[in-house]
Coordinates of C-alpha atoms in Angstrom, one line a residue:
M509 CA 83.9 113.6 20.3
K510 CA 86.9 112.2 21.9
A511 CA 87.9 113.4 25.3
S512 CA 91.4 114.9 25.3
T513 CA 93.9 113.0 27.3
V514 CA 97.2 114.0 28.8
S515 CA 100.0 111.5 28.6
P516 CA 101.8 110.6 31.8
A517 CA 105.1 112.0 30.4
A518 CA 103.4 115.3 29.6
S519 CA 101.8 115.4 33.0
G520 CA 105.2 114.7 34.7
K521 CA 106.9 117.4 32.6
W522 CA 104.2 119.9 33.6
R523 CA 104.6 119.0 37.3
I524 CA 108.4 119.4 37.1
D525 CA 108.0 122.8 35.3
I526 CA 105.7 124.0 38.1
Y527 CA 108.1 123.0 40.8
D528 CA 111.0 124.6 38.9
L529 CA 109.0 127.8 38.5
L530 CA 108.2 127.8 42.2
I531 CA 111.8 127.3 43.1
K532 CA 112.9 130.1 40.9
F533 CA 110.2 132.4 42.3
G534 CA 111.3 131.6 45.8
L535 CA 115.0 132.3 45.0
I536 CA 114.0 135.6 43.4
V537 CA 112.0 136.7 46.4
A538 CA 114.8 135.7 48.8
S539 CA 117.3 137.6 46.7
L540 CA 115.1 140.7 46.7
V541 CA 114.6 140.5 50.4
C542 CA 118.4 140.6 50.9
L543 CA 119.2 143.1 48.1
L544 CA 116.5 145.8 48.4
P545 CA 117.2 146.9 52.0
F546 CA 120.9 147.5 51.0
V547 CA 119.8 149.4 47.8
H548 CA 117.5 151.5 49.9
V549 CA 120.3 152.4 52.3
A550 CA 122.7 153.1 49.5
S551 CA 120.2 155.4 47.8
K552 CA 119.7 157.4 51.1
S553 CA 123.5 157.8 51.4
L554 CA 123.7 159.3 47.9
S555 CA 120.7 161.6 48.3
S556 CA 120.4 165.2 49.6
D557 CA 119.2 165.8 53.1
S558 CA 115.9 167.4 52.0
Y559 CA 114.7 164.4 50.1
V560 CA 115.7 162.0 52.9
I561 CA 113.9 164.1 55.5
A562 CA 110.8 164.1 53.4
N563 CA 111.0 160.3 53.1
K564 CA 111.0 160.5 49.3
V565 CA 114.0 158.2 48.8
F566 CA 113.3 154.5 48.2
L567 CA 115.3 152.6 45.6
W568 CA 116.9 155.5 43.6
P569 CA 118.8 158.4 45.0
K570 CA 117.3 161.9 44.7
G571 CA 119.4 165.0 44.7
F572 CA 122.5 163.0 44.1
T573 CA 125.4 164.0 46.3
L574 CA 128.6 162.5 47.7
E575 CA 128.8 164.9 50.5
A576 CA 128.4 162.3 53.2
Y577 CA 131.2 160.1 51.8
G578 CA 133.4 163.1 51.4
K579 CA 133.1 164.0 55.0
I580 CA 133.6 160.4 56.2
I581 CA 136.8 160.0 54.1
A582 CA 138.1 163.4 55.3
D583 CA 137.9 162.2 58.9
A584 CA 141.4 160.8 59.7
S585 CA 140.0 158.9 62.7
I586 CA 137.7 156.8 60.5
L587 CA 140.5 156.0 58.1
R588 CA 142.6 154.9 61.1
S589 CA 139.7 152.7 62.2
L590 CA 139.5 151.2 58.7
Y591 CA 143.2 150.4 58.8
I592 CA 142.8 148.7 62.2
S593 CA 139.9 146.7 60.9
V594 CA 141.9 145.5 57.9
I595 CA 144.9 144.5 60.1
V596 CA 142.7 142.7 62.7
T597 CA 140.7 140.9 60.0
V598 CA 143.8 139.6 58.2
L599 CA 145.5 138.5 61.4
F600 CA 142.3 136.9 62.7
T601 CA 141.6 135.0 59.4
V602 CA 145.2 133.8 59.0
L603 CA 145.4 132.6 62.6
G604 CA 141.9 131.1 62.5
M605 CA 142.7 129.1 59.4
V606 CA 146.1 127.8 60.8
L607 CA 144.4 126.6 63.9
T608 CA 141.5 125.1 62.0
I609 CA 143.7 123.2 59.5
C610 CA 146.1 122.0 62.2
A611 CA 143.2 120.7 64.3
A612 CA 141.0 119.3 61.5
Y613 CA 143.8 117.3 59.7
P614 CA 144.6 114.8 62.6
L615 CA 140.9 114.5 63.5
S616 CA 140.1 113.5 60.0
R617 CA 142.6 110.6 59.9
A618 CA 141.3 107.2 61.0
Q619 CA 144.6 106.2 62.5
F620 CA 144.6 108.9 65.1
K621 CA 143.5 107.3 68.3
G622 CA 141.1 109.2 70.5
R623 CA 139.8 111.5 67.7
R624 CA 136.2 110.8 68.6
V625 CA 136.7 111.9 72.2
I626 CA 138.6 115.0 71.2
T627 CA 135.9 115.9 68.6
F628 CA 133.3 115.5 71.3
I629 CA 135.2 117.8 73.6
F630 CA 135.3 120.5 70.9
L631 CA 131.7 119.9 70.1
F632 CA 130.7 120.3 73.8
T633 CA 132.0 123.9 73.8
M634 CA 129.4 124.8 71.0
Y635 CA 126.5 124.2 73.4
F636 CA 128.0 125.1 76.8
S637 CA 130.3 128.1 77.4
G638 CA 131.2 130.4 80.3
G639 CA 129.5 133.5 78.9
I640 CA 130.5 137.2 78.5
I641 CA 131.6 137.9 82.1
P642 CA 134.1 135.0 82.3
D643 CA 135.4 136.0 78.9
Y644 CA 135.9 139.5 80.0
M645 CA 137.6 138.4 83.3
N646 CA 139.9 136.1 81.3
I647 CA 141.0 138.8 78.9
N648 CA 141.6 141.2 81.8
N649 CA 143.6 138.7 83.8
L650 CA 145.8 137.9 80.7
G651 CA 146.6 141.6 80.3
L652 CA 145.0 141.8 76.8
M653 CA 142.8 144.8 77.5
D654 CA 143.3 147.7 75.1
T655 CA 145.5 145.6 72.8
I656 CA 144.9 144.4 69.3
W657 CA 145.3 140.8 70.5
S658 CA 142.0 141.0 72.4
L659 CA 140.3 141.3 69.1
V660 CA 142.3 138.5 67.4
L661 CA 142.9 135.7 69.9
P662 CA 139.6 135.0 71.7
L663 CA 137.5 134.0 68.7
S664 CA 140.2 132.8 66.3
F665 CA 139.2 129.2 66.8
S666 CA 135.8 128.2 65.6
V667 CA 134.5 124.7 66.4
F668 CA 131.8 125.1 63.6
N669 CA 134.5 125.8 61.0
L670 CA 136.6 123.0 62.4
L671 CA 133.8 120.5 61.9
I672 CA 133.3 121.7 58.3
M673 CA 137.0 121.4 57.6
K674 CA 137.2 117.9 59.2
T675 CA 134.2 116.7 57.1
S676 CA 135.8 118.1 54.0
L677 CA 139.2 116.5 54.6
T678 CA 137.5 113.1 55.4
S679 CA 135.5 113.1 52.2
S680 CA 137.9 114.7 49.7
I681 CA 141.4 113.4 50.7
P682 CA 141.6 109.6 49.9
V683 CA 143.4 107.5 52.5
S684 CA 145.2 105.7 49.6
L685 CA 146.8 109.0 48.6
E686 CA 148.2 109.5 52.1
E687 CA 149.4 106.0 52.2
S688 CA 151.3 106.4 48.9
A689 CA 152.9 109.5 50.2
R690 CA 154.0 107.6 53.3
I691 CA 155.6 104.9 51.2
D692 CA 157.6 107.6 49.5
G693 CA 158.9 108.8 52.9
A694 CA 156.7 111.8 53.5
G695 CA 155.8 112.8 57.0
H696 CA 152.7 114.4 58.4
F697 CA 153.8 117.9 57.8
R698 CA 155.0 117.1 54.3
I699 CA 151.6 115.5 53.5
L700 CA 149.7 118.4 55.0
W701 CA 151.7 121.0 53.1
N702 CA 152.1 119.4 49.7
I703 CA 149.0 117.3 49.4
V704 CA 146.2 118.2 51.8
I705 CA 146.3 122.0 51.5
P706 CA 146.6 122.2 47.7
L707 CA 143.6 119.8 47.4
S708 CA 141.6 121.8 49.9
K709 CA 141.7 125.2 48.3
P710 CA 137.9 125.5 47.9
I711 CA 137.1 124.8 51.5
I712 CA 140.0 126.9 52.7
A713 CA 138.7 129.9 50.7
T714 CA 135.2 129.3 52.0
L715 CA 136.2 129.2 55.6
S716 CA 138.5 132.1 55.2
L717 CA 135.6 134.1 53.9
F718 CA 133.5 133.0 57.0
F719 CA 136.3 134.1 59.3
A720 CA 136.8 137.4 57.5
V721 CA 133.2 138.4 57.4
G722 CA 132.6 137.4 61.0
R723 CA 135.5 139.4 62.2
W724 CA 134.8 142.4 60.0
N725 CA 131.2 142.7 61.2
A726 CA 131.9 142.2 64.9
Y727 CA 132.1 145.1 67.3
Q728 CA 130.8 143.8 70.6
D729 CA 134.1 142.5 71.8
A730 CA 135.8 145.7 70.8
L731 CA 133.2 147.6 72.8
F732 CA 134.1 145.5 75.9
Y733 CA 137.9 145.2 75.5
I734 CA 139.0 148.5 73.8
K735 CA 138.2 151.2 76.4
H736 CA 141.1 153.8 76.5
A737 CA 143.1 153.0 73.4
T738 CA 140.9 154.9 71.0
D739 CA 143.5 154.4 68.2
L740 CA 142.7 150.7 68.3
R741 CA 139.0 151.0 67.7
P742 CA 138.0 149.0 64.6
L743 CA 135.7 150.5 62.0
Q744 CA 132.5 148.9 63.1
L745 CA 132.9 150.2 66.7
K746 CA 133.8 153.7 65.3
L747 CA 130.7 153.7 63.2
Y748 CA 128.6 152.5 66.1
Y749 CA 129.7 155.5 68.1
L750 CA 129.0 157.8 65.2
V751 CA 125.5 156.5 64.6
I752 CA 124.7 156.8 68.4
Q753 CA 126.2 160.3 68.3
A754 CA 124.1 161.2 65.3
S755 CA 120.9 160.1 67.1
E756 CA 121.7 161.8 70.4
S757 CA 122.3 165.3 71.5
F758 CA 125.7 164.7 73.2
Q759 CA 129.2 164.2 71.9
L760 CA 130.5 160.6 72.1
E761 CA 133.3 160.5 69.7
A762 CA 136.0 163.0 68.5
T763 CA 135.2 163.3 64.8
T764 CA 134.8 165.9 62.1
V765 CA 131.8 164.3 60.6
T766 CA 128.8 166.6 61.0
L767 CA 125.6 166.3 58.9
S768 CA 122.3 168.0 59.2
N769 CA 120.4 164.7 58.9
P770 CA 121.4 161.7 61.0
E771 CA 119.7 159.3 58.6
V772 CA 122.1 160.3 55.9
L773 CA 125.1 159.6 58.2
K774 CA 123.7 156.3 59.2
A775 CA 123.2 155.2 55.6
S776 CA 126.6 156.4 54.5
V777 CA 128.5 154.7 57.3
V778 CA 126.7 151.4 56.7
V779 CA 127.6 151.4 53.0
F780 CA 131.2 152.6 53.8
A781 CA 131.6 149.7 56.2
T782 CA 130.1 147.1 53.9
L783 CA 131.9 147.8 50.6
P784 CA 135.4 146.6 51.7
I785 CA 134.2 143.1 52.6
L786 CA 132.1 143.0 49.4
C787 CA 135.2 143.6 47.3
V788 CA 136.8 140.5 48.7
Y789 CA 134.0 138.2 47.6
P790 CA 134.7 138.1 43.8
F791 CA 138.2 136.8 44.5
V792 CA 136.8 133.7 46.4
Q793 CA 133.6 133.3 44.5
K794 CA 134.9 130.5 42.2
Y795 CA 135.8 128.5 45.3
F796 CA 132.8 129.3 47.4
V797 CA 130.1 127.1 45.9
Q798 CA 132.5 124.2 45.5
G799 CA 133.7 124.6 49.1
V800 CA 130.3 124.7 50.8
M801 CA 129.2 121.6 48.8
L802 CA 132.2 119.5 49.8
G803 CA 131.1 116.5 51.9
A804 CA 127.4 117.2 51.2
V805 CA 127.0 114.2 49.0
K806 CA 128.4 110.7 49.6
E807 CA 129.1 108.5 46.7

């Protein structure tokens, strides 16, 4: 009898298939870890109080009801906070991208003298900063307390996003293209507007999503800077107060939202605050993967 042998090609194919299977399994597990908690929260927000109190809701709503969302939408103060969050997020994203592009473009050009020193100065601030107390004192001294600009200006410039944008422009915008535009008489602003920005749509869409998601989910700065102007409280801060109020026995926020079970309120406000930013993602999805991969591979 002849012993069965496995050819090297077949062995290599089997090894690749195992690695491919392990990668797919890892991606599925990671996806479920991110997805299942949100599905659980969404199911609780759509279930009746009795099932939630009895801990019988897991991945599918029981006693389906939209009572929680109806009461949230009926509260004019929450809709006002939603409007403020949209305005702040749009202003923050637009201003952040303008500052990032205007800083990244000159730093990505080899003819700009001193760009390494300036890049190091920007990079230095990522590791060393004043902290929360100096930031609060600065906002207070500038007279920005209880204004919408206290939520827009302080964090509108991100060094991390600047470095991503700079790397993308360096690797994706050929120097020869810029030189040909200069020969035709184009200046820096003309090159930036007509050449650099149109060719950088993927990375611009990606960084815009980073700016928008970061601003939408933030509430700590509003907790510090918006004290008396309750009409300027963004949605995340409003929902933070509602969740605390639902868990405690005292009144923190003027609202008409009253539910017998605080867990239903918590779940419904989490979903209510997450859905708007999720609706933005499909519009930038086609640019997202391409944008995050720019500059990752050098040829």
